[in-house]
Coordinates of C-alpha atoms and ligand atoms in Angstrom, one line a residue:
M1124 CA 187.9 8.0 93.1
K1125 CA 186.3 11.1 95.2
N1126 CA 188.8 14.1 95.4
N1127 CA 189.8 15.7 97.8
F1128 CA 189.2 19.4 96.1
H1129 CA 188.3 21.8 99.3
E1130 CA 186.6 25.3 99.0
I1131 CA 188.9 26.7 101.4
V1132 CA 192.4 25.5 101.6
L1133 CA 194.4 25.9 104.6
T1134 CA 198.3 25.4 105.1
S1135 CA 201.6 27.0 106.7
E1136 CA 205.3 26.8 105.1
A1137 CA 206.8 23.2 106.5
A1138 CA 209.3 24.4 108.6
I1139 CA 205.9 24.6 111.1
A1140 CA 203.3 22.3 109.7
S1141 CA 205.7 19.6 110.9
D1142 CA 205.7 18.8 114.6
T1143 CA 209.2 18.5 114.2
L1144 CA 209.5 14.4 114.8
G1145 CA 207.4 14.5 118.1
S1146 CA 209.7 17.7 119.4
S1147 CA 208.4 21.1 119.0
L1148 CA 211.6 21.9 121.0
V1149 CA 213.6 20.7 117.8
G1150 CA 211.8 23.6 115.3
F1151 CA 214.2 25.8 116.3
I1152 CA 216.7 24.4 113.6
S1153 CA 214.3 26.1 110.9
A1154 CA 216.5 29.0 111.5
L1155 CA 218.8 27.9 109.9
P1156 CA 220.3 28.6 106.3
E1157 CA 220.9 26.8 102.8
S1158 CA 224.9 25.9 103.8
V1159 CA 223.8 24.6 107.2
L1160 CA 220.4 22.5 106.6
N1161 CA 220.2 21.0 103.3
D1162 CA 216.7 19.8 102.0
T1163 CA 217.6 16.3 102.9
V1164 CA 218.3 16.4 106.5
A1165 CA 215.3 19.2 106.4
K1166 CA 212.9 16.6 104.6
I1167 CA 214.0 13.8 107.2
I1168 CA 213.4 16.9 110.6
F1169 CA 210.4 18.9 108.9
R1170 CA 207.6 15.5 108.3
V1171 CA 204.4 16.6 107.8
S1172 CA 201.9 13.6 108.5
S1173 CA 198.2 13.2 106.9
N1174 CA 195.5 11.4 106.5
A1175 CA 194.3 9.1 103.9
D1176 CA 192.2 12.1 102.9
G1177 CA 195.2 14.2 102.3
T1178 CA 194.3 16.6 105.5
V1179 CA 196.5 16.8 108.5
K1180 CA 196.9 14.4 111.5
R1181 CA 198.3 17.7 113.1
A1182 CA 198.5 21.7 112.4
P1183 CA 200.4 24.6 113.8
Y1184 CA 198.2 26.0 116.8
G1185 CA 196.7 28.7 114.8
L1186 CA 196.0 27.1 111.6
S1187 CA 193.7 24.8 113.6
K1188 CA 191.7 28.1 115.0
V1189 CA 191.1 29.1 112.0
E1190 CA 189.8 25.6 110.4
A1191 CA 187.4 25.3 113.8
K1192 CA 185.5 28.9 113.7
L1193 CA 185.5 27.8 109.4
K1194 CA 184.0 24.4 110.7
S1195 CA 181.8 26.4 112.8
L1196 CA 180.3 28.6 110.0
G1197 CA 179.8 25.8 108.1
Y1198 CA 182.8 26.6 105.5
N1199 CA 184.2 23.6 103.3
V1200 CA 187.3 23.8 104.2
S1201 CA 191.0 21.6 105.4
I1202 CA 194.7 22.0 106.7
V1203 CA 196.9 20.0 104.1
S1204 CA 200.0 19.4 104.6
P1205 CA 202.4 22.0 102.3
Y1206 CA 204.1 18.9 100.4
E1207 CA 201.1 17.6 99.1
L1208 CA 198.8 21.0 98.4
N1209 CA 198.4 19.6 94.5
M1210 CA 196.2 16.5 95.4
S1211 CA 194.2 19.3 97.6
I1212 CA 194.0 22.0 94.8
G1213 CA 191.0 21.4 92.3
P1214 CA 189.0 24.1 90.3
N1215 CA 186.4 24.5 93.5
T1216 CA 188.8 26.1 95.3
K1217 CA 188.4 29.5 95.6
L1218 CA 191.0 30.6 98.7
V1219 CA 194.4 29.0 100.0
G1220 CA 195.0 30.4 103.6
I1221 CA 198.7 30.3 104.2
Y1222 CA 199.6 30.8 108.0
T1223 CA 203.4 31.9 108.2
M1224 CA 205.9 32.3 111.5
D1225 CA 208.8 33.5 110.3
G1226 CA 208.2 33.6 106.2
M1227 CA 210.4 35.9 105.3
G1228 CA 213.4 35.3 107.7
Y1229 CA 213.0 39.0 109.5
S1230 CA 212.0 37.5 113.4
Y1231 CA 214.1 37.4 116.1
G1232 CA 215.1 33.2 116.2
S1233 CA 216.6 33.6 112.3
G1234 CA 218.6 37.0 113.2
I1235 CA 220.4 34.7 116.6
T1236 CA 220.9 31.9 114.4
Y1237 CA 223.0 34.4 112.0
W1238 CA 225.1 35.6 114.7
M1239 CA 225.6 31.9 116.4
L1240 CA 226.8 30.9 113.5
K1241 CA 229.3 33.5 112.0
L1242 CA 230.4 33.9 115.8
A1243 CA 231.3 30.2 115.7
G1244 CA 232.8 30.3 112.1
I1245 CA 230.4 29.2 110.4
K1246 CA 229.6 29.9 106.4
Y1247 CA 226.4 31.1 106.3
S1248 CA 224.3 31.4 103.2
G1249 CA 221.3 31.5 101.5
L1250 CA 217.9 31.8 103.2
P1251 CA 216.8 30.6 106.3
F1252 CA 215.1 26.8 106.1
I1253 CA 211.9 28.6 107.2
A1254 CA 211.3 31.5 104.6
K1255 CA 212.3 29.0 102.6
S1256 CA 210.2 26.2 103.0
F1257 CA 207.8 29.4 102.9
R1258 CA 208.6 30.3 99.4
R1259 CA 208.3 26.4 98.4
V1260 CA 204.7 27.0 99.3
L1261 CA 204.0 30.0 97.5
E1262 CA 205.8 28.3 94.1
T1263 CA 204.1 25.7 94.2
L1264 CA 200.4 27.3 94.4
N1265 CA 201.1 30.3 91.9
N1266 CA 202.6 27.1 89.5
S1267 CA 199.1 25.4 90.1
P1268 CA 197.4 25.2 86.8
Y1269 CA 193.9 26.1 88.8
R1270 CA 195.7 29.6 90.2
S1271 CA 193.7 31.5 88.8
N1272 CA 190.0 30.4 90.7
F1273 CA 191.9 31.1 93.6
K1274 CA 192.9 33.8 95.9
I1275 CA 196.2 33.2 98.5
V1276 CA 195.8 34.9 101.6
V1277 CA 199.1 35.2 104.1
G1278 CA 198.0 35.5 107.7
G1279 CA 199.6 34.5 111.1
P1280 CA 202.2 36.0 113.3
A1281 CA 204.7 36.7 110.7
S1282 CA 202.2 38.3 107.9
W1283 CA 203.3 41.8 108.4
Q1284 CA 206.9 40.7 106.9
I1285 CA 205.4 39.8 103.5
Y1286 CA 203.6 43.7 103.9
D1287 CA 206.4 45.7 105.0
S1288 CA 208.9 44.0 103.0
G1289 CA 207.4 45.5 99.7
L1290 CA 207.1 41.6 98.0
Q1291 CA 203.9 40.9 98.5
K1292 CA 202.9 41.5 94.8
E1293 CA 206.1 39.7 93.1
L1294 CA 205.5 37.3 95.8
G1295 CA 201.9 36.6 94.5
V1296 CA 200.0 37.6 97.5
D1297 CA 196.6 38.4 97.3
Y1298 CA 196.0 39.7 100.8
V1299 CA 198.2 39.9 103.5
F1300 CA 195.4 39.6 107.0
E1301 CA 197.0 40.4 110.4
G1302 CA 195.7 40.1 113.9
E1303 CA 193.7 37.1 115.4
F1304 CA 190.8 35.4 113.1
E1305 CA 187.8 34.5 115.0
K1306 CA 185.8 38.7 114.8
D1307 CA 186.5 39.5 111.2
G1308 CA 188.6 36.5 109.7
P1309 CA 185.2 35.4 108.5
A1310 CA 183.5 38.2 107.0
F1311 CA 186.8 39.1 105.0
I1312 CA 186.9 35.2 103.8
E1313 CA 183.3 35.6 102.7
G1314 CA 183.8 39.1 100.6
I1315 CA 187.0 36.6 98.7
L1316 CA 185.1 33.8 98.3
H1317 CA 181.9 36.1 96.4
G1318 CA 184.1 38.0 95.1
V1319 CA 184.5 41.7 96.3
K1320 CA 188.1 43.3 96.4
M1321 CA 189.4 43.4 99.6
P1322 CA 192.3 45.5 101.3
E1323 CA 195.6 44.1 100.7
R1324 CA 197.1 44.3 103.9
F1325 CA 193.8 43.7 106.6
H1326 CA 193.7 44.5 109.8
A1327 CA 191.7 42.7 111.8
R1328 CA 190.4 43.1 115.6
P1329 CA 190.8 41.0 118.6
A1330 CA 188.6 38.0 119.2
S1331 CA 185.8 38.5 121.9
I1332 CA 185.7 35.0 123.8
E1333 CA 182.4 34.3 122.6
D1334 CA 184.0 34.2 119.3
I1335 CA 186.2 31.8 119.6
V1336 CA 185.8 28.0 119.1
P1337 CA 187.3 24.7 119.8
I1338 CA 189.8 23.3 117.4
T1339 CA 188.9 20.0 116.2
T1340 CA 192.1 19.2 114.4
P1341 CA 195.2 18.4 116.9
S1342 CA 198.0 21.0 117.4
N1343 CA 201.8 20.5 117.3
G1344 CA 203.4 20.3 120.2
G1345 CA 199.6 19.6 122.3
L1346 CA 199.4 24.1 122.5
V1347 CA 195.8 24.2 124.2
E1348 CA 195.7 28.2 124.2
V1349 CA 194.1 29.3 127.9
T1350 CA 194.5 33.3 127.6
R1351 CA 195.2 35.4 124.9
G1352 CA 197.1 38.6 124.7
C1353 CA 198.6 40.3 127.9
G1354 CA 197.7 43.9 128.4
R1355 CA 201.3 45.0 129.0
G1356 CA 201.8 46.1 125.7
C1357 CA 205.3 46.3 125.5
A1358 CA 206.0 48.4 122.0
F1359 CA 208.3 45.7 120.4
C1360 CA 205.5 43.0 120.3
T1361 CA 202.8 41.3 119.1
P1362 CA 200.5 40.0 121.3
N1363 CA 200.2 43.5 122.4
L1364 CA 197.8 44.2 119.7
S1365 CA 195.4 42.4 121.1
G1366 CA 195.0 44.1 124.1
M1367 CA 193.7 43.3 127.4
I1368 CA 194.3 39.5 128.8
R1369 CA 191.5 37.5 127.8
S1370 CA 190.8 33.5 130.0
I1371 CA 190.0 31.1 127.4
P1372 CA 186.6 28.9 129.7
F1373 CA 187.2 25.3 130.6
E1374 CA 184.9 23.9 128.3
I1375 CA 187.0 25.1 125.8
I1376 CA 190.3 24.0 127.2
E1377 CA 188.7 20.8 128.2
K1378 CA 188.2 20.3 124.9
E1379 CA 191.4 21.0 123.2
I1380 CA 192.6 19.3 125.5
E1381 CA 191.0 15.8 124.3
V1382 CA 191.6 16.2 120.7
N1383 CA 194.8 17.0 121.4
I1384 CA 195.1 13.7 123.7
L1385 CA 192.3 10.8 121.9
K1386 CA 193.1 11.8 118.3
G1387 CA 196.6 14.3 118.3
N1388 CA 198.4 10.9 120.5
L1389 CA 199.7 13.6 121.8
K1390 CA 201.2 12.6 125.9
D1391 CA 202.2 16.3 127.0
I1392 CA 199.8 19.5 127.1
N1393 CA 200.9 22.7 126.4
L1394 CA 198.7 25.6 127.9
H1395 CA 199.9 28.0 126.1
S1396 CA 199.5 31.5 127.3
E1397 CA 201.9 34.9 127.2
E1398 CA 201.3 34.7 131.3
Y1399 CA 200.5 31.5 132.6
F1400 CA 199.9 32.9 136.0
R1401 CA 197.5 35.3 135.5
Y1402 CA 194.6 33.3 133.9
G1403 CA 191.6 34.7 135.2
A1404 CA 193.0 38.0 136.3
N1405 CA 191.2 41.2 135.4
G1406 CA 194.0 43.3 136.0
I1407 CA 198.2 43.4 136.8
D1408 CA 197.3 41.5 139.5
P1409 CA 197.3 38.0 139.5
N1410 CA 194.1 35.3 140.6
P1411 CA 195.7 32.4 142.1
E1412 CA 192.2 30.8 143.2
K1413 CA 191.4 30.6 138.8
V1414 CA 195.4 30.3 137.9
M1415 CA 194.9 27.0 140.3
K1416 CA 191.6 26.0 139.0
L1417 CA 192.8 25.7 135.7
T1418 CA 196.2 24.2 137.0
E1419 CA 194.1 21.0 138.6
M1420 CA 190.8 20.4 135.8
A1421 CA 193.9 20.5 132.6
Y1422 CA 195.9 18.1 135.4
K1423 CA 192.4 15.6 135.8
T1424 CA 191.6 16.3 132.6
V1425 CA 194.7 14.8 130.9
K1426 CA 195.7 12.1 133.5
R1427 CA 191.9 10.7 132.4
F1428 CA 193.5 9.5 129.8
G1429 CA 196.7 7.8 130.7
S1430 CA 198.8 8.2 134.1
E1431 CA 201.7 8.9 131.7
N1432 CA 200.1 12.2 130.3
T1433 CA 201.2 15.6 131.6
I1434 CA 200.7 19.2 131.4
S1435 CA 202.9 22.2 130.9
T1436 CA 202.9 25.8 130.5
D1437 CA 205.4 28.4 127.9
F1438 CA 205.2 31.7 129.0
T1439 CA 205.2 34.8 132.2
T1440 CA 206.5 37.3 132.9
A1441 CA 209.1 38.3 135.3
A1442 CA 207.1 40.4 137.1
V1443 CA 204.3 37.9 138.2
V1444 CA 206.7 35.9 139.3
V1445 CA 208.0 37.4 142.1
Q1446 CA 204.6 38.6 142.9
N1447 CA 203.0 35.6 144.2
P1448 CA 206.1 32.8 144.4
S1449 CA 203.5 30.4 146.4
L1450 CA 201.5 30.4 143.5
V1451 CA 204.0 29.6 141.1
K1452 CA 205.5 26.6 143.9
S1453 CA 201.7 24.8 143.7
V1454 CA 201.8 25.1 140.2
A1455 CA 204.8 23.9 139.8
E1456 CA 203.1 20.1 142.1
Y1457 CA 201.1 19.6 138.8
I1458 CA 203.1 20.7 136.2
N1459 CA 206.5 19.6 137.1
E1460 CA 205.6 17.2 139.5
G1461 CA 207.7 14.3 141.1
G1462 CA 210.8 16.6 139.8
R1463 CA 210.0 16.5 136.9
K1464 CA 212.1 19.2 134.6
T1465 CA 210.5 21.7 132.0
F1466 CA 211.2 24.6 130.1
I1467 CA 209.2 28.7 130.2
E1468 CA 210.2 31.4 128.3
M1469 CA 210.6 34.8 130.3
G1470 CA 211.3 37.4 128.4
I1471 CA 213.8 39.5 129.8
E1472 CA 214.5 41.9 127.2
T1473 CA 216.7 44.7 129.2
A1474 CA 218.1 46.0 132.2
S1475 CA 218.0 49.1 131.1
S1476 CA 215.2 50.9 133.7
K1477 CA 215.6 54.3 131.0
L1478 CA 214.7 51.7 127.5
I1479 CA 212.1 49.6 129.8
E1480 CA 210.3 53.0 131.0
K1481 CA 210.6 54.3 127.1
Y1482 CA 209.4 50.7 125.8
M1483 CA 208.0 48.5 128.0
R1484 CA 206.4 49.8 130.8
G1485 CA 203.8 47.4 131.9
K1486 CA 205.8 44.6 131.8
V1487 CA 207.4 45.2 135.2
L1488 CA 204.3 46.4 137.2
P1489 CA 203.6 46.5 139.3
Y1490 CA 207.4 47.3 140.2
R1491 CA 209.6 50.6 139.0
P1492 CA 212.0 50.2 136.1
I1493 CA 214.5 50.6 138.7
Q1494 CA 214.0 47.3 140.4
Y1495 CA 213.4 45.2 136.9
P1496 CA 217.0 43.3 137.1
D1497 CA 216.4 42.2 140.8
I1498 CA 213.0 41.1 139.8
V1499 CA 214.6 39.6 137.1
V1500 CA 217.4 37.8 139.3
Q1501 CA 214.3 36.9 141.6
A1502 CA 211.8 35.2 139.2
V1503 CA 214.3 33.1 138.1
G1504 CA 215.7 31.6 140.8
I1505 CA 212.2 31.1 142.0
L1506 CA 211.3 29.6 138.7
N1507 CA 214.5 27.2 139.1
D1508 CA 213.7 25.8 142.7
N1509 CA 210.0 24.9 141.4
N1510 CA 211.9 23.5 138.4
W1511 CA 211.2 24.9 135.8
F1512 CA 214.3 25.9 132.9
V1513 CA 214.2 29.7 132.1
V1514 CA 214.7 30.6 127.9
G1515 CA 215.4 34.0 129.2
T1516 CA 215.6 36.5 125.6
M1517 CA 217.3 39.9 125.9
I1518 CA 217.1 42.1 122.9
I1519 CA 219.7 44.6 121.7
N1520 CA 220.0 47.6 119.5
F1521 CA 216.3 49.6 120.3
P1522 CA 216.2 53.0 119.1
G1523 CA 218.0 55.3 121.6
E1524 CA 220.0 52.7 123.0
T1525 CA 223.0 53.9 124.5
D1526 CA 226.6 52.0 126.2
D1527 CA 225.6 52.4 129.4
D1528 CA 222.0 50.7 128.3
I1529 CA 224.4 47.5 127.3
I1530 CA 226.7 47.7 130.6
A1531 CA 223.7 47.5 132.2
N1532 CA 223.1 44.1 130.7
L1533 CA 226.1 42.3 131.2
E1534 CA 225.9 43.8 134.9
L1535 CA 222.8 41.9 134.7
L1536 CA 224.1 38.6 132.9
D1537 CA 226.9 38.7 136.0
K1538 CA 224.1 38.2 138.8
L1539 CA 222.0 35.3 136.3
K1540 CA 225.7 34.1 136.5
D1541 CA 224.9 30.7 139.0
L1542 CA 221.4 30.5 138.0
K1543 CA 219.2 28.1 135.2
V1544 CA 218.4 30.6 132.6
V1545 CA 219.1 30.2 128.5
T1546 CA 220.3 34.0 128.2
F1547 CA 219.5 34.3 123.9
P1548 CA 220.7 37.5 122.9
L1549 CA 218.2 38.4 120.2
P1550 CA 218.9 42.0 117.7
L1551 CA 215.9 44.4 117.2
I1552 CA 216.1 45.6 113.4
P1553 CA 214.1 47.7 111.5
V1554 CA 212.3 46.4 108.7
A1555 CA 213.7 49.0 106.8
A1556 CA 217.7 48.6 107.7
F1557 CA 216.5 44.5 106.7
R1558 CA 214.9 45.3 103.2
K1559 CA 218.2 47.1 102.1
K1560 CA 220.7 45.2 104.1
G1561 CA 219.5 41.5 104.5
F1562 CA 221.5 39.9 107.8
T1563 CA 224.4 42.4 107.4
A1564 CA 222.8 44.9 109.2
L1565 CA 223.7 42.0 112.4
D1566 CA 226.9 42.4 111.3
E1567 CA 227.2 46.8 112.1
M1568 CA 226.5 45.4 115.9
L1569 CA 229.0 42.4 116.1
E1570 CA 231.3 45.7 115.1
D1571 CA 230.7 47.7 118.4
P1572 CA 232.6 45.8 121.1
L1573 CA 230.5 46.2 123.8
R1574 CA 227.8 44.8 122.2
K1575 CA 229.6 42.5 120.9
E1576 CA 231.4 41.5 124.0
F1577 CA 227.4 41.1 125.2
I1578 CA 226.2 38.9 122.6
L1579 CA 229.2 36.3 123.1
K1580 CA 228.5 36.3 126.7
A1581 CA 224.8 35.7 126.7
L1582 CA 226.1 33.0 124.5
I1583 CA 228.1 31.8 126.3
K1584 CA 225.9 31.7 129.1
A1585 CA 222.9 30.0 127.0
F1586 CA 224.8 27.8 125.7
D1587 CA 226.2 26.2 129.7
S1588 CA 222.6 26.7 130.4
L1589 CA 221.8 24.4 127.1
K1590 CA 224.6 21.2 127.3
E1591 CA 222.5 20.8 131.2
T1592 CA 219.0 20.6 128.6
T1593 CA 219.8 18.6 125.8
K1594 CA 217.7 15.8 127.1
M1595 CA 214.6 17.6 127.6
V1596 CA 214.6 19.6 124.3
V1597 CA 215.1 15.6 122.7
D1598 CA 213.2 14.1 125.7
N1599 CA 209.9 13.8 122.6
V1600 CA 211.5 12.5 119.8
R1601 CA 209.5 10.1 118.9
N1602 CA 212.2 7.6 117.5
P1603 CA 215.1 6.5 120.1
L1604 CA 217.4 6.3 117.8
I1605 CA 216.9 9.4 116.4
R1606 CA 216.8 10.8 119.6
Y1607 CA 219.7 9.2 121.0
L1608 CA 221.4 10.4 118.4
M1609 CA 220.7 14.2 118.4
Y1610 CA 221.5 14.1 122.1
R1611 CA 224.6 12.8 121.8
F1612 CA 225.1 15.7 118.9
G1613 CA 223.9 18.0 120.8
L1614 CA 226.2 17.5 123.5
F1615 CA 229.2 17.6 120.9
S1616 CA 228.2 20.8 119.5
L1617 CA 227.2 23.0 122.2
E1618 CA 230.2 22.7 123.5
K1619 CA 232.9 23.0 120.3
V1620 CA 230.5 26.1 119.5
K1621 CA 230.7 26.9 122.9
K1622 CA 234.9 26.9 123.0
R1623 CA 234.5 29.1 119.5
Y1624 CA 232.6 31.9 121.9
E1625 CA 235.1 31.6 124.6
N1626 CA 237.8 32.4 121.9
Q1627 CA 236.0 34.8 120.5
L1628 CA 235.9 36.5 123.6
S1629 CA 239.7 36.0 124.8
I1630 CA 240.4 37.8 121.5
L1631 CA 237.8 40.4 121.8
K1632 CA 239.6 41.2 125.7
S1633 CA 243.5 41.3 124.4
G1634 CA 242.2 43.9 121.4
Y1635 CA 240.3 46.3 124.7
N1636 CA 243.7 45.5 126.8
E1637 CA 246.0 46.4 124.0
V1638 CA 244.1 49.7 123.6
I1639 CA 243.7 50.6 127.0
T1640 CA 248.0 49.6 127.2
S1641 CA 249.2 51.7 124.2
Ligands
SF4_2107 S1 204.5 40.9 128.2 FE1 205.8 39.6 126.8 S2 203.3 39.1 125.3 FE2 203.4 40.7 126.4 S3 203.3 42.9 125.1 FE3 205.1 42.8 126.7 S4 206.6 41.1 125.4 FE4 204.4 40.9 124.5

């Protein structure tokens, strides 16, 4: 029988390898800990479909990009399911690359999930599933009979967590690769394959457009990258490392759309960008003509393969929306055609002009930090008017943050109350604190009444908005029965949990009143 062993094997934690029943939005469940998400349910939700030769049918986009680059250079490489690693690793395997989005569970997503459960009185114990599934991949690899033949490299947006955790050696990870793959990655891999000792933590430079090649393995969620980097340089964000915004040429975008539809059987193509409305821009100002050309090209391409196919996009800033509302309207005529509703993420982060000035001056350009709360309100309104439902994250625990900054956030929440925006409160936790205290670092933020009030109010607003969008979240789940059950369960849990937050808020308020009247 022909074996399926490869010289380079690529994989990822199961939570990320899976397309979560067809709806990437359901993927947020991966932040739930062991006390809530048991293994049997996790296996159903985080299934990974494979081809007869052991390669996956769809993969996380970043992993497909790495595979495409290596294949274009003639390497023997494949992406395999984390559940079937032993079938693809053999005596000739020299390198296994793991793509991670939250391998140690240090992300904002794991942090907010901790708050959500804790404030709802639900027991939190064990690792988030995403981190647990990362450790399982490592266990399988470290116990492989061929372990001494291959090196383990961890890459992806959360690879820094492995190094910063101080556990790289203990986890058996030979190398941590940070940054974009296409420019420096191939030489790094070549060095390892030839037995050269490379730096244990490797920082790669941003790729040039000429280095980037189209994917050949379809991507989970139908992702097709249209820009890379954003150039706004926020201090707390990974894409700021990528430097200026780079726009991907049409030929690559078109090929990737085709791969996703024809090979991946995907119907909705997510035109991934940190800032869609700045496609083709040279500086901060958008280039409406280029954005419209891209939108029309992508729309026509998906429709060539079926009138039911759609396009969507994932991120924007508030500033660019307010700068050019007519561009937003024109793009919506394609993405949200016929009144279709989609999500878009717009990091609000903070309403404090002091913190904006200090950590994210570029985010609000061409406006001034003092104008930002109004820009946010206007942007959400414009997006809502054009059928976008906004996911607006707000971060607390910035170094130097004071009560006045939280009060500014509370005032902004109040201004957003009638708009369709899911306001997720996120904790900024220095890794050193995480290492020392784990999730209990998050309890300290809940001990501060003002911060607790903000977190509760943001969650109540978020859950209110989510109730209106439960159908959108589960819409792409392939199996109709599972889709229906998830919808009913989603509505029921949102209402129940929201009531608990409201209850907590009134206890907090009565505590305030007692202090005032005593
Ligand atoms: S604007 Fe968004 S993507 Fe760009 S650096 Fe800031 S947070 Fe990151």
